[in-house]
CSV table of C-alpha atoms and ligand atoms in Angstrom, one decimal:
chain,number,residue,atom,x,y,z
A,1,UNK,CA,104.6,96.9,130.7
A,2,UNK,CA,103.5,93.3,131.0
A,3,UNK,CA,105.6,91.1,128.7
A,4,UNK,CA,104.0,87.8,127.8
A,5,UNK,CA,106.3,85.3,126.0
A,6,UNK,CA,104.5,82.6,124.1
A,7,UNK,CA,105.8,79.5,122.4
A,8,UNK,CA,105.1,80.5,118.8
A,9,UNK,CA,103.1,82.6,116.4
A,10,UNK,CA,99.9,80.7,116.9
A,11,UNK,CA,100.0,81.0,120.7
A,12,UNK,CA,100.9,84.7,120.4
A,13,UNK,CA,97.8,85.2,118.2
A,14,UNK,CA,95.7,83.2,120.6
A,15,UNK,CA,96.7,85.2,123.6
A,16,UNK,CA,96.2,88.5,121.8
A,17,UNK,CA,92.7,87.4,120.7
A,18,UNK,CA,91.9,86.4,124.3
A,19,UNK,CA,92.8,89.9,125.5
A,20,UNK,CA,90.6,91.4,122.9
A,21,UNK,CA,87.8,89.0,123.7
A,22,UNK,CA,88.0,89.9,127.4
A,23,UNK,CA,87.8,93.5,126.5
A,24,UNK,CA,84.6,92.9,124.5
A,25,UNK,CA,83.0,90.9,127.2
A,26,UNK,CA,83.8,93.6,129.8
A,27,UNK,CA,82.5,96.3,127.4
A,28,UNK,CA,80.5,95.2,124.4
A,29,UNK,CA,80.5,98.7,122.8
A,30,UNK,CA,84.3,98.9,123.1
A,31,UNK,CA,86.3,101.1,120.7
A,32,UNK,CA,89.1,99.1,119.3
A,33,UNK,CA,92.2,100.4,117.6
A,34,UNK,CA,93.3,98.0,114.9
A,35,UNK,CA,96.5,97.3,113.0
A,36,UNK,CA,97.5,95.8,109.6
A,37,UNK,CA,100.6,93.9,108.5
A,38,UNK,CA,101.3,90.2,108.7
A,39,UNK,CA,101.6,90.0,112.5
A,40,UNK,CA,97.9,90.5,113.4
A,41,UNK,CA,96.6,88.0,110.8
A,42,UNK,CA,96.5,85.1,113.2
A,43,UNK,CA,94.8,87.3,115.9
A,44,UNK,CA,92.1,88.2,113.4
A,45,UNK,CA,91.7,84.6,112.4
A,46,UNK,CA,91.2,83.7,116.0
A,47,UNK,CA,88.7,86.6,116.5
A,48,UNK,CA,86.7,85.3,113.5
A,49,UNK,CA,86.7,81.8,115.0
A,50,UNK,CA,85.5,83.1,118.3
A,51,UNK,CA,82.7,85.0,116.5
A,52,UNK,CA,81.6,82.0,114.5
A,53,UNK,CA,82.0,79.3,117.1
A,54,UNK,CA,81.5,81.1,120.4
A,55,UNK,CA,79.2,84.0,119.3
A,56,UNK,CA,81.7,86.8,120.1
A,57,UNK,CA,79.6,89.8,119.3
A,58,UNK,CA,81.0,92.8,117.4
A,59,UNK,CA,77.6,94.5,116.7
A,60,UNK,CA,78.3,97.4,119.1
A,61,UNK,CA,82.0,97.7,118.5
A,62,UNK,CA,83.7,100.7,116.8
A,63,UNK,CA,87.1,100.4,115.2
A,64,UNK,CA,89.8,102.8,114.2
A,65,UNK,CA,92.6,101.7,112.1
A,66,UNK,CA,96.1,103.1,112.6
A,67,UNK,CA,97.0,104.1,109.1
A,68,UNK,CA,96.5,104.0,105.3
A,69,UNK,CA,98.8,104.4,102.3
A,70,UNK,CA,98.4,107.8,100.6
A,71,UNK,CA,97.0,107.4,97.1
A,72,UNK,CA,95.5,104.0,97.3
A,73,UNK,CA,91.8,103.8,96.9
A,74,UNK,CA,89.9,101.5,99.3
A,75,UNK,CA,89.4,98.9,96.6
A,76,UNK,CA,93.2,98.6,95.9
A,77,UNK,CA,94.3,95.1,96.9
A,78,UNK,CA,97.2,96.5,98.9
A,79,UNK,CA,95.2,99.2,100.7
A,80,UNK,CA,94.6,98.8,104.4
A,81,UNK,CA,90.8,99.2,103.7
A,82,UNK,CA,91.0,96.1,101.6
A,83,UNK,CA,93.2,94.2,104.0
A,84,UNK,CA,90.8,94.8,106.9
A,85,UNK,CA,87.7,93.9,104.9
A,86,UNK,CA,89.3,90.7,103.7
A,87,UNK,CA,91.0,89.6,106.9
A,88,UNK,CA,88.5,90.6,109.5
A,89,UNK,CA,85.4,92.8,108.8
A,90,UNK,CA,83.6,90.8,106.2
A,91,UNK,CA,83.7,87.7,108.6
A,92,UNK,CA,82.3,89.3,111.7
A,93,UNK,CA,79.1,91.2,112.6
A,94,UNK,CA,80.6,94.7,112.8
A,95,UNK,CA,78.4,97.6,111.6
A,96,UNK,CA,80.1,99.2,108.6
A,97,UNK,CA,79.2,102.7,109.9
A,98,UNK,CA,81.4,102.1,112.9
A,99,UNK,CA,84.5,101.2,111.0
A,100,UNK,CA,87.0,104.1,110.6
A,101,UNK,CA,90.2,103.9,108.5
A,102,UNK,CA,92.1,107.0,107.3
A,103,UNK,CA,91.2,107.9,103.7
A,104,UNK,CA,94.3,107.6,101.5
A,105,UNK,CA,92.5,109.5,98.8
A,106,UNK,CA,91.6,112.5,101.0
A,107,UNK,CA,91.9,115.7,99.0
A,108,UNK,CA,92.6,117.9,102.0
A,109,UNK,CA,94.9,115.7,104.1
A,110,UNK,CA,95.2,118.1,107.0
A,111,UNK,CA,91.5,118.5,107.5
A,112,UNK,CA,91.0,114.8,107.1
A,113,UNK,CA,93.5,114.1,109.8
A,114,UNK,CA,91.8,116.6,112.1
A,115,UNK,CA,88.4,114.9,111.3
A,116,UNK,CA,89.9,111.5,112.1
A,117,UNK,CA,91.1,112.7,115.5
A,118,UNK,CA,87.6,114.2,116.2
A,119,UNK,CA,85.9,110.9,115.4
A,120,UNK,CA,88.1,109.1,117.9
A,121,UNK,CA,87.1,111.7,120.5
A,122,UNK,CA,83.4,111.5,119.6
A,123,UNK,CA,83.5,107.7,120.0
A,124,UNK,CA,84.8,108.2,123.5
A,125,UNK,CA,88.5,107.4,122.9
A,126,UNK,CA,90.1,104.1,122.1
A,127,UNK,CA,89.7,101.4,124.8
A,128,UNK,CA,92.2,98.9,123.5
A,129,UNK,CA,94.7,99.6,120.8
A,130,UNK,CA,96.3,96.6,118.9
A,131,UNK,CA,99.8,97.3,117.5
A,132,UNK,CA,102.5,95.6,115.6
A,133,UNK,CA,106.0,97.0,115.4
A,134,UNK,CA,108.2,97.7,112.4
A,135,UNK,CA,111.8,96.5,112.2
A,136,UNK,CA,112.8,100.1,112.6
A,137,UNK,CA,110.8,100.4,115.8
A,138,UNK,CA,107.8,102.2,114.4
A,139,UNK,CA,104.3,101.9,115.7
A,140,UNK,CA,101.7,102.6,113.0
A,141,UNK,CA,103.8,104.6,110.5
A,142,UNK,CA,105.5,106.7,113.1
A,143,UNK,CA,109.0,106.3,111.7
A,144,UNK,CA,112.2,107.0,113.7
A,145,UNK,CA,112.4,110.7,114.6
A,146,UNK,CA,108.6,111.1,114.8
A,147,UNK,CA,107.5,113.4,117.5
A,148,UNK,CA,106.5,111.4,120.6
A,149,UNK,CA,103.5,113.8,120.9
A,150,UNK,CA,102.5,113.6,117.2
A,151,UNK,CA,98.9,113.4,116.1
A,152,UNK,CA,97.2,111.9,112.9
A,153,UNK,CA,99.1,113.3,109.9
A,154,UNK,CA,100.9,112.6,106.7
A,155,UNK,CA,104.2,110.7,107.1
A,156,UNK,CA,107.0,109.9,104.7
A,157,UNK,CA,108.0,106.3,105.0
A,158,UNK,CA,111.6,105.3,105.6
A,159,UNK,CA,113.4,103.3,102.9
A,160,UNK,CA,113.6,100.4,105.3
A,161,UNK,CA,109.8,100.4,105.7
A,162,UNK,CA,109.3,100.6,102.0
A,163,UNK,CA,111.7,97.7,101.6
A,164,UNK,CA,109.9,95.7,104.3
A,165,UNK,CA,106.5,96.3,102.7
A,166,UNK,CA,107.6,95.6,99.2
A,167,UNK,CA,106.8,91.9,99.7
A,168,UNK,CA,103.1,92.7,99.5
A,169,UNK,CA,103.4,94.6,96.2
A,170,UNK,CA,104.1,93.2,92.7
A,171,UNK,CA,107.0,95.6,92.2
A,172,UNK,CA,109.0,97.5,94.8
A,173,UNK,CA,108.4,100.8,93.0
A,174,UNK,CA,104.7,100.3,93.6
A,175,UNK,CA,105.0,100.8,97.4
A,176,UNK,CA,103.7,104.2,98.3
A,177,UNK,CA,106.2,106.5,99.9
A,178,UNK,CA,103.6,108.3,102.1
A,179,UNK,CA,100.9,107.3,104.6
A,180,UNK,CA,98.3,108.9,106.8
A,181,UNK,CA,99.0,107.6,110.3
A,182,UNK,CA,97.8,108.1,113.8
A,183,UNK,CA,100.5,109.9,115.8
A,184,UNK,CA,102.4,108.5,118.8
A,185,UNK,CA,100.4,110.9,120.9
A,186,UNK,CA,97.1,109.6,119.4
A,187,UNK,CA,98.1,106.0,120.2
A,188,UNK,CA,99.3,106.9,123.6
A,189,UNK,CA,95.8,108.1,124.6
A,190,UNK,CA,94.3,104.6,124.2
A,191,UNK,CA,93.3,103.3,127.6
A,192,UNK,CA,95.1,100.0,127.1
A,193,UNK,CA,97.7,98.9,124.5
A,194,UNK,CA,98.4,95.5,123.2
A,195,UNK,CA,101.5,95.1,121.0
A,196,UNK,CA,102.3,91.8,119.3
A,197,UNK,CA,105.5,90.8,117.6
A,198,UNK,CA,106.8,87.5,116.2
A,199,UNK,CA,109.9,86.2,114.5
A,200,UNK,CA,113.7,86.6,114.9
A,201,UNK,CA,113.7,89.7,112.7
A,202,UNK,CA,111.9,91.5,115.4
A,203,UNK,CA,114.1,90.4,118.3
A,204,UNK,CA,116.5,93.3,118.3
A,205,UNK,CA,113.9,96.0,118.1
A,206,UNK,CA,111.8,94.3,120.8
A,207,UNK,CA,114.8,94.4,123.2
A,208,UNK,CA,115.3,98.1,122.3
A,209,UNK,CA,111.7,99.2,122.8
A,210,UNK,CA,111.1,97.2,126.0
A,211,UNK,CA,114.4,97.5,127.7
A,212,UNK,CA,116.2,100.4,126.0
A,213,UNK,CA,115.7,104.1,126.6
A,214,UNK,CA,112.6,106.0,125.6
A,215,UNK,CA,113.5,107.7,122.4
A,216,UNK,CA,111.9,109.1,119.2
A,217,UNK,CA,114.5,106.9,117.4
A,218,UNK,CA,112.3,103.8,118.4
A,219,UNK,CA,108.8,105.2,118.6
A,220,UNK,CA,107.4,102.1,120.3
A,221,UNK,CA,109.7,102.9,123.3
A,222,UNK,CA,107.2,105.6,124.2
A,223,UNK,CA,104.9,102.7,125.4
A,224,UNK,CA,107.2,102.4,128.5
A,225,UNK,CA,105.4,105.6,129.7
A,226,UNK,CA,101.9,104.2,129.2
A,227,UNK,CA,100.1,102.9,132.3
A,228,UNK,CA,98.5,99.7,130.7
A,229,UNK,CA,100.5,97.9,128.1
A,230,UNK,CA,100.7,94.2,127.3
A,231,UNK,CA,103.4,93.0,124.9
A,232,UNK,CA,102.8,89.5,123.5
A,233,UNK,CA,105.9,88.0,121.8
A,234,UNK,CA,106.8,84.6,120.5
A,235,UNK,CA,110.0,83.0,121.7
A,236,UNK,CA,112.0,84.2,118.7
A,237,UNK,CA,111.0,87.9,119.1
A,238,UNK,CA,111.8,87.6,122.8
A,239,UNK,CA,115.2,86.0,122.3
A,240,UNK,CA,117.2,89.2,122.9
A,241,UNK,CA,115.4,90.3,126.0
A,242,UNK,CA,117.8,90.6,129.0
A,243,UNK,CA,114.9,90.2,131.5
A,244,UNK,CA,113.1,87.3,129.7
A,245,UNK,CA,113.5,85.1,132.8
A,246,UNK,CA,111.8,87.6,135.0
A,247,UNK,CA,108.9,88.2,132.5
A,248,UNK,CA,108.2,84.4,132.5
A,249,UNK,CA,108.5,84.3,136.3
A,250,UNK,CA,105.9,87.0,136.5
A,251,UNK,CA,103.5,85.1,134.3
A,252,UNK,CA,104.0,81.9,136.3
A,253,UNK,CA,103.4,83.7,139.6
A,254,UNK,CA,100.2,85.2,138.2
A,255,UNK,CA,98.8,81.7,137.8
A,256,UNK,CA,98.5,81.7,141.5
A,257,UNK,CA,96.2,84.7,141.4
A,258,UNK,CA,93.7,83.1,138.9
A,259,UNK,CA,90.3,83.3,140.4
A,260,UNK,CA,90.9,86.8,141.8
A,261,UNK,CA,88.6,89.1,140.0
A,262,UNK,CA,91.1,91.2,138.0
A,263,UNK,CA,93.5,88.4,137.1
A,264,UNK,CA,93.3,86.4,133.9
A,265,UNK,CA,95.8,83.8,133.0
A,266,UNK,CA,97.0,83.9,129.5
A,267,UNK,CA,99.1,80.8,129.7
A,268,UNK,CA,96.2,78.4,129.5
A,269,UNK,CA,95.8,77.9,125.8
A,270,UNK,CA,93.9,74.6,125.4
A,271,UNK,CA,96.2,71.8,124.4
A,272,UNK,CA,93.8,70.7,121.7
A,273,UNK,CA,94.6,74.0,119.8
A,274,UNK,CA,98.0,72.7,118.9
B,301,PGA,P1,104.4,93.3,110.1
B,301,PGA,O1,104.5,94.9,110.2
B,301,PGA,O2,103.3,92.9,111.0
B,301,PGA,O3,104.1,93.0,108.7
B,301,PGA,O4,105.7,92.8,110.5
B,301,PGA,C1,104.5,95.5,111.4
B,301,PGA,C2,104.6,97.0,111.2
B,301,PGA,O5,105.2,97.5,110.3
B,301,PGA,O6,104.0,97.7,112.1
């Protein structure tokens, strides 16, 4: 796991967008796994800026979103379909036929989940998966106790996730209690993983999943077993990491390797940006 500690939310978002940009330059027909929630908003904003100002091209990209609430139609303002449309897709040149998001209105949920997994395979698998993390340690909606080998399926949300997500809904009782979500096993098959987290409220869970044991209690901890993971945190989210000094040292040392083909420095955000 490569842990990159940034100054603040804006820098975290910038670094994440740079990693995605690098992926698209390396492979213009990349398959991206995308996330919702408040954390990726800044990353998406920066991707839109790179598309508009630098011509970053999404025309050959395929995307798979992690999850969708059960029972919300794509037009519902709190559906993840709507979120993605408003916060990313309608601002970039992605082909609508290459956008995949689980259907929260699917009649036969099990066969829809199997179909979703098949589409990921047909697309050649996910090249780069963007993730946030819930305060209970979930990735996608893989709540504590989820099988670490799980596939796309229906999940019951925990009360803490329902509480966390109530801020997006008019009334707490409007928050769906179920979602269709990629499994931990599905996510684990992505070739590269990029997890972002910001804010003090994520500090404890970040320390747990990065430095604690691998456990289904904190499904993000499974990422410790994945060969290529970047975790981009702001200072607040990194504040309980025991090894923070070492992670910063690693990033500083890597500056010396800039110029070598496989090395990219992520600590060079242009000063004019902020
Ligand atoms: P957040 O959600 O980005 O809104 O904090 C993250 C998550 O629940 O995965």
